[in-house]
Coordinates of C-alpha atoms and ligand atoms in Angstrom, one line a residue:
M1 CA 14.6 -26.2 175.1
D2 CA 14.3 -30.2 174.9
T3 CA 16.9 -31.1 172.0
G4 CA 15.6 -34.7 172.1
Q5 CA 17.2 -37.6 170.4
N6 CA 17.6 -35.9 167.3
T7 CA 20.2 -33.4 167.0
G8 CA 22.5 -35.1 163.9
Q9 CA 22.6 -33.8 160.5
G10 CA 19.1 -34.1 157.7
M11 CA 17.6 -34.3 160.7
G12 CA 14.0 -32.2 161.2
L13 CA 13.1 -32.3 164.8
D14 CA 11.8 -34.8 165.0
G15 CA 10.5 -34.7 168.4
V16 CA 12.4 -31.9 169.5
V17 CA 10.6 -29.6 171.6
A18 CA 10.4 -26.0 171.5
A19 CA 7.0 -24.3 172.5
V20 CA 5.4 -24.4 175.9
T21 CA 1.6 -24.1 174.3
N22 CA -1.5 -24.2 176.2
L23 CA -4.0 -24.2 172.7
S24 CA -3.5 -27.9 171.1
Q25 CA -1.6 -31.4 171.7
V26 CA -1.5 -34.0 169.0
D27 CA -1.1 -37.5 170.9
G28 CA 0.8 -39.0 167.6
K29 CA 0.3 -42.8 169.3
A30 CA -3.4 -42.7 170.5
G31 CA -4.5 -40.4 167.6
R32 CA -5.8 -38.0 169.3
L33 CA -5.6 -34.9 169.2
I34 CA -6.6 -32.1 172.2
V35 CA -7.3 -28.8 171.2
R36 CA -8.2 -26.6 174.4
G37 CA -8.9 -29.8 177.0
R38 CA -11.3 -30.9 174.1
D39 CA -10.9 -33.6 171.6
I40 CA -11.7 -32.3 167.9
E41 CA -13.8 -35.0 167.2
D42 CA -15.9 -33.3 170.2
L43 CA -15.0 -29.4 168.9
A44 CA -16.3 -30.6 164.9
G45 CA -19.1 -30.5 164.0
S46 CA -20.1 -28.3 167.2
Y47 CA -18.3 -25.3 167.2
D48 CA -18.5 -22.9 163.9
F49 CA -15.3 -20.7 163.2
A50 CA -16.1 -17.4 165.7
D51 CA -16.5 -20.4 168.7
M52 CA -13.4 -21.5 167.8
A53 CA -12.0 -18.1 167.5
V54 CA -13.3 -17.1 171.1
L55 CA -11.7 -21.3 172.5
L56 CA -8.5 -20.4 170.5
W57 CA -7.9 -16.4 171.4
D58 CA -9.4 -17.2 175.4
G59 CA -6.9 -15.4 176.9
L60 CA -4.3 -13.7 174.8
V61 CA -6.3 -11.2 173.8
P62 CA -7.5 -8.7 176.0
D63 CA -10.8 -7.9 176.8
L64 CA -11.9 -11.4 173.9
P65 CA -15.5 -10.5 173.9
N66 CA -18.0 -13.6 173.3
A67 CA -18.7 -15.8 169.9
D68 CA -21.6 -13.6 168.7
V69 CA -19.7 -10.2 169.2
V70 CA -16.4 -12.0 167.3
R71 CA -18.7 -13.5 165.0
R72 CA -20.6 -9.9 163.9
S73 CA -17.1 -8.3 164.3
L74 CA -15.7 -11.0 161.9
G75 CA -18.4 -10.0 159.3
Q76 CA -17.6 -6.7 159.6
A77 CA -13.6 -7.1 159.0
R78 CA -14.7 -8.9 156.0
L79 CA -16.4 -5.5 154.3
Q80 CA -13.3 -3.8 155.6
A81 CA -10.5 -6.4 153.8
A82 CA -12.4 -6.5 150.4
E83 CA -11.3 -2.3 150.6
T84 CA -8.1 -4.0 149.3
L85 CA -9.5 -5.4 146.2
P86 CA -9.4 -2.3 144.5
L87 CA -4.7 -2.8 144.9
L88 CA -5.0 -6.7 145.5
L89 CA -5.9 -7.7 141.7
P90 CA -4.4 -5.7 139.7
A91 CA -1.0 -6.4 141.3
A92 CA -2.0 -10.2 141.4
Q93 CA -2.2 -10.6 137.8
G94 CA -1.0 -14.5 136.6
L95 CA -0.1 -15.5 139.9
S96 CA -1.5 -19.0 141.7
P97 CA -4.4 -18.2 143.8
I98 CA -2.5 -19.2 146.8
E99 CA 0.1 -16.7 145.6
G100 CA -2.4 -13.8 145.0
L101 CA -3.2 -14.7 148.2
R102 CA 0.2 -14.5 150.1
A103 CA 0.9 -11.2 148.3
G104 CA -2.5 -10.1 150.0
L105 CA -1.6 -10.6 153.0
A106 CA 1.2 -8.8 153.1
L107 CA -0.1 -5.6 152.1
F108 CA -1.3 -5.4 155.7
N109 CA 1.1 -3.0 157.9
D110 CA 2.2 -4.9 161.2
Q111 CA 0.8 -2.1 162.8
D112 CA -2.7 -1.9 162.5
C113 CA -4.0 -4.3 161.2
D114 CA -4.8 -7.4 164.1
H115 CA -5.9 -10.6 164.6
L116 CA -10.0 -10.0 163.5
L117 CA -8.5 -8.7 159.6
L118 CA -6.1 -11.3 158.6
C119 CA -8.9 -13.7 159.6
A120 CA -11.8 -12.3 157.2
A121 CA -9.0 -11.2 154.6
V122 CA -8.5 -14.8 153.5
P123 CA -11.9 -16.3 152.8
V124 CA -12.3 -13.2 150.7
F125 CA -9.3 -12.4 147.9
A126 CA -9.4 -16.5 147.8
A127 CA -12.9 -15.6 146.2
A128 CA -11.9 -12.5 145.1
L129 CA -8.4 -14.3 143.2
W130 CA -10.2 -16.9 142.5
R131 CA -13.2 -15.0 140.3
Q132 CA -10.4 -12.9 139.0
S133 CA -8.7 -15.8 137.5
H134 CA -12.3 -16.6 136.0
G135 CA -12.4 -13.7 134.5
S136 CA -15.4 -12.6 136.8
R137 CA -15.6 -9.4 138.9
P138 CA -16.0 -10.4 143.1
I139 CA -19.0 -10.7 144.9
A140 CA -18.9 -8.5 147.6
P141 CA -19.0 -9.8 152.1
N142 CA -22.3 -10.1 153.8
P143 CA -21.3 -8.9 156.7
N144 CA -24.9 -11.8 159.0
S145 CA -22.8 -14.3 156.8
G146 CA -20.8 -17.2 159.3
Q147 CA -17.7 -17.5 157.6
A148 CA -17.2 -20.5 155.9
E149 CA -21.0 -19.0 154.2
D150 CA -20.5 -16.1 153.3
F151 CA -17.5 -17.5 151.9
L152 CA -19.0 -19.7 149.4
A153 CA -21.7 -16.9 148.2
M154 CA -18.4 -15.4 147.7
L155 CA -17.6 -17.8 145.2
N156 CA -20.4 -18.3 143.4
D157 CA -22.0 -15.5 142.7
G158 CA -23.7 -15.3 145.7
T159 CA -25.6 -18.9 145.8
V160 CA -24.7 -21.5 148.3
D161 CA -25.2 -24.5 149.3
G162 CA -26.4 -25.2 153.2
A163 CA -25.3 -28.4 153.8
A164 CA -21.8 -27.6 151.9
A165 CA -22.4 -24.4 154.3
R166 CA -22.2 -26.6 157.2
A167 CA -19.4 -29.1 156.1
L168 CA -16.7 -26.3 155.6
E169 CA -17.2 -24.7 158.6
T170 CA -16.9 -28.4 160.0
Y171 CA -14.1 -28.1 157.8
L172 CA -12.5 -24.5 159.0
V173 CA -12.8 -25.7 163.1
T174 CA -11.4 -29.3 161.9
V175 CA -7.9 -28.0 160.8
A176 CA -7.8 -24.6 163.1
D177 CA -5.4 -26.1 165.0
H178 CA -2.8 -28.9 165.1
G179 CA 0.1 -28.5 167.6
L180 CA 3.7 -27.3 166.6
N181 CA 2.8 -27.9 162.7
A182 CA 5.5 -26.9 159.9
S183 CA 3.8 -23.9 159.2
T184 CA 2.3 -22.9 163.2
F185 CA 6.4 -23.1 163.8
T186 CA 6.8 -20.4 161.9
A187 CA 4.4 -18.1 162.8
R188 CA 5.8 -18.8 166.3
V189 CA 9.4 -18.1 165.0
V190 CA 9.3 -14.8 163.9
A191 CA 7.1 -13.7 165.9
S192 CA 9.3 -14.9 168.4
T193 CA 10.9 -11.4 166.8
K194 CA 8.5 -9.2 166.8
A195 CA 7.9 -8.7 163.4
G196 CA 4.6 -8.8 163.8
I197 CA 1.9 -10.3 163.2
V198 CA 0.9 -10.1 160.0
S199 CA 4.7 -10.7 158.4
S200 CA 3.9 -14.0 160.8
V201 CA 0.5 -14.6 159.4
V202 CA 2.2 -14.1 156.3
A203 CA 5.1 -16.3 156.8
A204 CA 3.1 -19.0 157.9
L205 CA 1.2 -19.2 155.3
C206 CA 4.5 -19.8 152.9
A207 CA 5.2 -22.1 155.1
L208 CA 2.1 -24.3 154.9
K209 CA 2.1 -24.1 150.5
G210 CA 4.1 -26.6 150.6
P211 CA 3.1 -30.1 148.9
L212 CA 4.1 -31.7 152.5
H213 CA 2.1 -29.8 154.0
G214 CA -1.3 -27.7 153.2
G215 CA -0.6 -28.2 149.3
A216 CA -1.0 -32.3 150.1
P217 CA -5.0 -32.2 149.2
G218 CA -4.8 -30.8 145.4
P219 CA -2.0 -33.9 144.2
V220 CA -4.9 -36.2 145.9
L221 CA -7.8 -35.5 143.7
D222 CA -4.2 -35.5 140.4
M223 CA -4.4 -39.3 141.7
L224 CA -7.8 -41.2 141.9
D225 CA -7.9 -38.9 138.7
E226 CA -4.7 -40.4 137.4
I227 CA -5.9 -44.2 138.6
G228 CA -8.8 -43.5 137.3
D229 CA -11.0 -46.7 138.4
P230 CA -9.9 -49.4 140.8
S231 CA -8.4 -51.5 137.9
G232 CA -5.7 -48.7 137.2
V233 CA -4.9 -49.0 141.5
A234 CA -2.3 -51.8 141.1
P235 CA 0.2 -51.0 138.3
W236 CA -0.7 -46.7 139.7
L237 CA 0.8 -47.3 142.8
D238 CA 3.7 -49.9 141.2
A239 CA 4.6 -47.1 139.4
Q240 CA 4.7 -45.3 142.6
F241 CA 6.1 -47.1 144.6
A242 CA 8.9 -48.0 142.2
A243 CA 9.8 -44.7 141.6
G244 CA 10.8 -43.6 144.6
E245 CA 7.5 -41.1 145.2
R246 CA 6.0 -40.0 148.0
L247 CA 1.7 -41.4 148.3
M248 CA 0.3 -37.5 149.1
G249 CA -2.6 -37.3 151.2
F250 CA -0.3 -40.3 154.3
G251 CA 2.5 -40.4 156.1
H252 CA 3.3 -37.3 159.5
R253 CA 6.0 -37.1 161.4
V254 CA 3.8 -37.2 164.9
Y255 CA 0.6 -40.0 164.2
R256 CA 2.3 -43.9 164.8
T257 CA -1.8 -44.2 163.8
R258 CA -4.3 -42.9 162.3
D259 CA -5.2 -38.8 162.3
P260 CA -8.4 -38.1 164.3
R261 CA -9.4 -35.5 161.7
A262 CA -9.4 -37.4 158.5
D263 CA -12.6 -39.3 160.4
V264 CA -13.7 -36.0 161.0
L265 CA -13.3 -35.6 157.9
K266 CA -14.3 -38.7 156.4
G267 CA -17.3 -38.0 158.5
V268 CA -18.3 -34.6 156.5
V269 CA -17.2 -36.1 152.9
S270 CA -19.8 -39.6 154.1
D271 CA -22.7 -36.7 154.9
L272 CA -22.2 -34.0 151.4
R273 CA -22.1 -37.8 149.7
G274 CA -25.0 -36.6 147.1
N275 CA -22.6 -33.9 146.3
L276 CA -19.4 -35.3 145.1
C277 CA -18.9 -34.1 141.6
R278 CA -17.1 -37.1 140.3
G279 CA -20.1 -38.9 141.8
P280 CA -20.4 -41.9 144.5
N281 CA -18.3 -44.2 142.8
R282 CA -15.5 -41.1 144.0
I283 CA -15.5 -42.0 147.4
E284 CA -15.5 -46.0 147.0
L285 CA -12.3 -45.6 144.3
A286 CA -10.7 -43.3 147.7
E287 CA -11.6 -46.5 149.9
R288 CA -9.8 -48.8 146.9
V289 CA -6.4 -46.5 146.7
E290 CA -6.3 -45.6 150.9
K291 CA -6.2 -49.2 151.6
E292 CA -4.0 -49.9 149.2
V293 CA -1.7 -47.2 150.1
L294 CA -2.0 -48.3 154.3
R295 CA -0.8 -52.4 153.0
R296 CA 1.8 -50.8 151.3
L297 CA 3.5 -48.8 153.9
A298 CA 3.3 -51.6 156.1
E299 CA 4.5 -53.7 154.6
R300 CA 7.3 -51.6 153.6
Y301 CA 7.9 -49.2 156.7
P302 CA 6.2 -52.2 158.8
D303 CA 8.3 -50.0 163.0
R304 CA 7.0 -46.8 160.9
G305 CA 2.9 -46.3 161.2
L306 CA 2.5 -44.4 158.7
D307 CA -1.4 -44.5 158.1
T308 CA -4.2 -41.9 156.5
N309 CA -3.5 -38.1 157.3
V310 CA -6.2 -35.1 157.6
E311 CA -5.3 -33.9 153.6
F312 CA -7.0 -37.4 152.0
Y313 CA -10.3 -37.2 153.3
T314 CA -9.7 -33.5 152.9
A315 CA -9.4 -33.7 149.0
L316 CA -12.5 -35.3 149.3
A317 CA -14.3 -33.0 151.6
L318 CA -13.4 -29.6 150.1
E319 CA -14.3 -31.6 146.3
A320 CA -18.0 -32.4 148.0
I321 CA -18.2 -28.8 149.2
G322 CA -17.9 -28.0 145.9
L323 CA -14.3 -26.2 146.0
P324 CA -12.0 -25.9 143.0
R325 CA -8.8 -28.5 144.0
E326 CA -6.7 -24.8 143.5
L327 CA -8.5 -23.4 146.4
F328 CA -7.7 -26.0 148.7
T329 CA -4.6 -24.8 150.5
L330 CA -6.5 -21.8 150.8
A331 CA -9.1 -23.4 152.1
F332 CA -7.1 -25.1 154.8
A333 CA -5.6 -21.0 155.2
M334 CA -9.0 -19.7 156.3
G335 CA -9.4 -22.7 158.9
R336 CA -5.1 -22.5 159.9
V337 CA -4.4 -17.9 160.4
L338 CA -7.0 -18.8 163.9
G339 CA -3.9 -21.4 165.2
W340 CA -1.5 -19.0 163.8
T341 CA -2.5 -15.9 165.5
A342 CA -3.5 -17.9 169.1
H343 CA 0.1 -19.0 168.6
I344 CA 2.1 -16.0 167.8
F345 CA 0.3 -13.9 170.7
E346 CA 0.9 -16.9 173.0
Q347 CA 4.4 -16.4 171.9
E348 CA 5.3 -12.6 171.3
Q349 CA 4.2 -13.3 176.3
T350 CA 7.3 -14.7 176.1
G351 CA 9.6 -12.4 175.1
R352 CA 11.6 -15.1 173.6
I353 CA 13.3 -15.7 170.8
I354 CA 13.6 -18.7 168.8
R355 CA 17.4 -19.8 167.6
P356 CA 17.9 -23.2 167.8
A357 CA 21.7 -24.2 167.5
S358 CA 23.7 -26.2 164.4
R359 CA 26.3 -28.1 164.1
Y360 CA 28.8 -27.1 161.2
T361 CA 31.1 -29.7 159.2
G362 CA 32.2 -28.0 157.3
P363 CA 36.2 -27.3 156.9
I364 CA 37.2 -24.9 159.6
P365 CA 41.0 -22.4 158.6
E366 CA 44.2 -24.3 159.9
G367 CA 45.9 -24.5 163.4
R368 CA 41.8 -23.5 164.4
K369 CA 39.9 -25.3 166.5
L370 CA 36.0 -25.5 167.0
S371 CA 34.4 -24.5 170.3
A372 CA 32.5 -27.0 171.7
I373 CA 30.0 -24.1 172.0
A374 CA 27.2 -24.9 168.8
G375 CA 26.1 -22.5 166.7
Ligands
ACO1 N1 4.8 -42.1 150.6 C1 5.6 -42.7 150.4 N2 6.8 -43.3 151.8 C2 6.8 -42.8 152.8 C3 5.1 -41.3 152.9 C4 4.5 -41.3 152.2 N3 3.0 -40.6 152.2 N4 5.3 -41.1 154.0 C5 6.5 -41.1 154.6 N5 6.8 -41.9 153.7 C6 8.4 -42.9 153.6 C7 9.2 -42.0 153.4 O1 10.0 -41.5 152.5 C8 10.7 -42.0 154.3 O2 11.3 -43.2 153.6 P1 13.2 -43.2 153.3 O3 12.9 -44.0 155.0 O4 13.4 -45.3 152.8 O5 13.5 -42.3 153.1 C9 10.3 -43.4 155.7 O6 8.3 -43.1 154.9 C10 9.7 -42.6 156.6 O7 9.2 -41.2 157.1 P2 8.8 -40.6 158.0 O8 10.3 -39.9 159.1 O9 8.1 -40.8 158.5 O10 8.5 -39.1 157.2 P3 8.4 -37.7 157.5 O11 8.4 -37.4 159.2 O12 10.3 -37.5 156.9 O13 7.5 -36.6 157.0 C11 5.5 -36.4 155.8 C12 6.1 -36.8 157.0 C13 6.4 -35.0 155.0 C14 4.4 -36.1 156.4 C15 5.1 -37.9 155.1 O14 4.8 -38.6 155.7 C16 4.8 -36.7 153.4 O15 5.5 -36.9 152.4 N6 3.3 -37.4 152.7 C17 3.1 -36.6 151.8 C18 2.4 -35.6 152.3 C19 1.1 -35.2 152.9 O16 0.6 -35.7 152.7 N7 1.1 -34.6 153.4 C20 0.1 -33.8 154.3 C21 1.2 -33.9 155.6 S1 -0.8 -33.1 157.2 C22 -0.1 -31.9 157.2 O17 0.9 -31.3 156.6 C23 -0.8 -31.0 157.1

């Protein structure tokens, strides 16, 4: 493990190389995301979820079939996942959708559950949990549909807008993998202990839930709602900056420039402009807020290169697709579960437990000295 320069207290492992992977690479200086040798801009829009699964699982899943077979297997796995709903739904009463999803995935056992069932379960559980919280019964999956289309059908009484389904498919591909982000790192740590695929994915989902990672897009829309109209931008930001608040959808640990996924998703929003439930002014307001936030962040942190991250346009894209904001983090999990499973397989192949060191700064018993070996 390369500990780089950041070994100080309070550091978040910035710049530390903690895994070797051939899955994806984030080039933070150039603003590029490469997944298995392809730029994300090339994959988004031309690949669907099953294509992306094959790209990421290739060489990691023995006898991996082609994308058509994986597409059909995912459909069958959605039917299988739906068999768990009678157990999950009563237990998830009163939980938020993301907590319900956490409970649902935890119902599987590490021995019998495979990567296909985990990937298939996320949309099935998300749709059913949402419907239950609104007093509706689940809609059965259609094994012949694609992952995004079936999710929207299960959510919306079987009705699907084709453009929204294509846009969601693009979103799932765009967020499928992204280097050693917090949730993927968590998945690899748990996988390294040989705890199993379900335990590793559940742990990853727990990491994704936080607002500094996958929980940001809902608050992005809350921000736009609170600002209301262009006249509200400056006073709202004045108050946030004065209070030292972080602005959701901006900044990134690795990118020193614009997150390339932000532009892919901005394109998705443009294509769906007519669907924006808050009207076309939503995007104009968002662009105004973005411009003003970036100006202020550059003024305050001139050397840091804080820019728009994936979550800002994720919020607008998922809203335009018609998803309720309480499902945004679950939609993220729906895409990222592909990357988690691939990283879990890759980590398991190394056979080595991830166990970094800490630097103790507490008291030591009188007359004793600590050895130089960090614990
Ligand atoms: N708004 C205001 N200030 C910010 C923001 C922001 N969005 N991001 C960073 N800063 C500030 C920090 O507070 C810090 O200030 P300080 O030195 O006075 O404490 C300074 O900029 C430098 O911070 P970084 O080192 O760039 O931040 P870090 O790498 O620790 O955190 C993170 C990255 C968590 C993404 C951060 O930028 C943030 O909180 N953003 C808002 C939440 C968000 O959008 N999360 C989604 C990220 S994308 C993803 O996970 C899928």
